[in-house]
Amino acid sequence: MTKKELFQDDVFLFNTGEAQRAYLMMGCHKVEETGEYRFCVWAPNAKGVSVVGEFNDWDPDKNPMEPHEGGLFVAYVKEAKHGDMYKYLIHGYDGQDYYKADPFAFYSELRPGTASRVYDLADYDWTDEKFLKKRARTNLQRRPVSIYEMHLGSWRQHEDGSFFTYRETADELVPYLKKMGFTHVEVMPLTEHPFDGSWGYQVTGYYSITSRYGTPEDFMYMVDKLHEAGIGVILDWVPAHFPRDAHGLRRFDGTALFEHENPMQGEMPQWGTMLFNYGRPEVQSFLVSSAMFFMDVYHIDGMRIDAVSSMLYLNFCKEDGQYVPNKYGGTENLEAIAFLKKLNSVLLTNYPGIMMIAEESSAYPLVTKPPYDGGLGFTFKWDMGFMNDSLKYMETDHLFRKYKHNNLTFSMQYAFSENYILPFSHDEVVHGKHSMVDKMFGDYWQKFASLRAFYGYIFAHPGKKHLFMGDEFAQFIEWNFAKELDWFLLDYDSHRTMQTYMKKLNAFYQKHRAFYDIEDSWEGFDWITVDDKDNSVIAFMRISTPWRGKVQKIVSVTNFTPVVHYDYKIAMPTTGVLREILNSDDPSFGGSGVKNLPEIEVTADPFHGREASASITLPPLATVYFMFDEDQTNRKQGD
């Protein structure tokens, strides 16, 4: 870094919203040729700015910053050294003095402290080149994706309740995820945040990896180790809103700089937070560069964008009269929509093979379509409808599920309109919603059986998979961010066998192409039993594209009642043989052991408009997978 590298082109890009790596100019950087540190901050309406810190005894008179074009202030400090704490003392446009953390700081003081730190990001010796090259060639739509979502501070803790570091987490997490068969880990926000109880979703440091769990190099180690095991890393990222904390972005220079001046545009009353002004070019540069920073510096493999619906709609969580309509009189946030298109285009162009995930709960169209086709450009969208409908069904008494059968079938009405992830996230196991296993209706055994059946149904259904930590071994109480998961439950058979089942289910999913090969059309899905609401049975076939001359076909059947169905007849497209290949009622998973014969003949006995049928046994509260081998005479040329 040299002094002459700072200005003109970089400033122009920042001020016009086109900067993709503004972090190379802004913030604190060492000037190698002089040994000084250069501090650069955007405060266009400030009357004056000083950088204060441990290097000058927090004296604002020692290092005043010089105003520069583009609303920037710059200072060079010879006394600063790596690790020093600092802030900007901003004499605001409103005449008030503000001590602000550096919006572009790479590292921060451990909370409750709020200072930034002078930090030279180490030239970490990465070992993931092979992984990154493979990632760039991967089409995730045609690959298995099974995501393990986690909160770093409560996955594991020391006996005294202190956090595991990034390195300690990596050393336990990597072998665990490898054993369990998850393809990706999604980490709740690790950008710096002042309040543990926000779970990281109220960010003050958009370039600062949180100091709660160690240093930037420690986090690099964690990512590198996960890549070494072939596991991708997704980071939750929050460009929708930011907190009101005095040291943060709000009224940064005495004016509404990152947020709108009008409270109806710049505030989210329900959350008590501020909304970004996406129409301001510098805000676009700030946010796009933050996302790029985590790809560039930390080799992140994807981002889940939190609260996208709140960005898309001006009236999100607001009544009439509480928001300002767009220039056409509508409720769409046109600036936010343009920002999201830019964000996804920039990241996916620079880093093909990563995933950009929208947590979007409305029916906004074309979320996962490319911007050139009018879409937002995300790789995947959370299917919140599937999650809500299916959980409501599973919470219903077995006797009355027939009245909610549509909760299971409706998802296929829109399954191919977007590229979906089926999310069962932390939001579903907090605030009195109960844990996943405790949501299930029934007695103790039925709860576990129902959860196994439900997971089997989810993994067969079109869409990528997503579970929150603890769901894989049926954590019984709700998630508590202040304590670690109840790992002691694995001493009990019901939880240990649930974990065994999830390990088997992940392995099965990745091994069988029919479950992930075609997720965007009816060519990969065929209803077998869709309307048997009286027995609460769902059956469908998943179908792959031809590979080595063979099309893989797997029939998934779920019995959502505790009643065993013997000689249950299902319609089939042609004659052949069904072979049971996975049964959630297997005793090794905690089931009752009801199973099928090794081979079941599919005969030329017409049923429900199909030319063939078979009679199978359905265990209680169970999902069973069958491999379907057609008779050779039935196979089409080229299959």
XYZ file of C-alpha atoms in Angstrom, residues 233 304 331 572 587:
5
model
C -18.890 -22.141 4.037
C -27.464 -15.930 2.812
C -44.699 -0.320 -2.521
C -46.942 -47.196 -11.115
C -34.639 -50.509 14.413
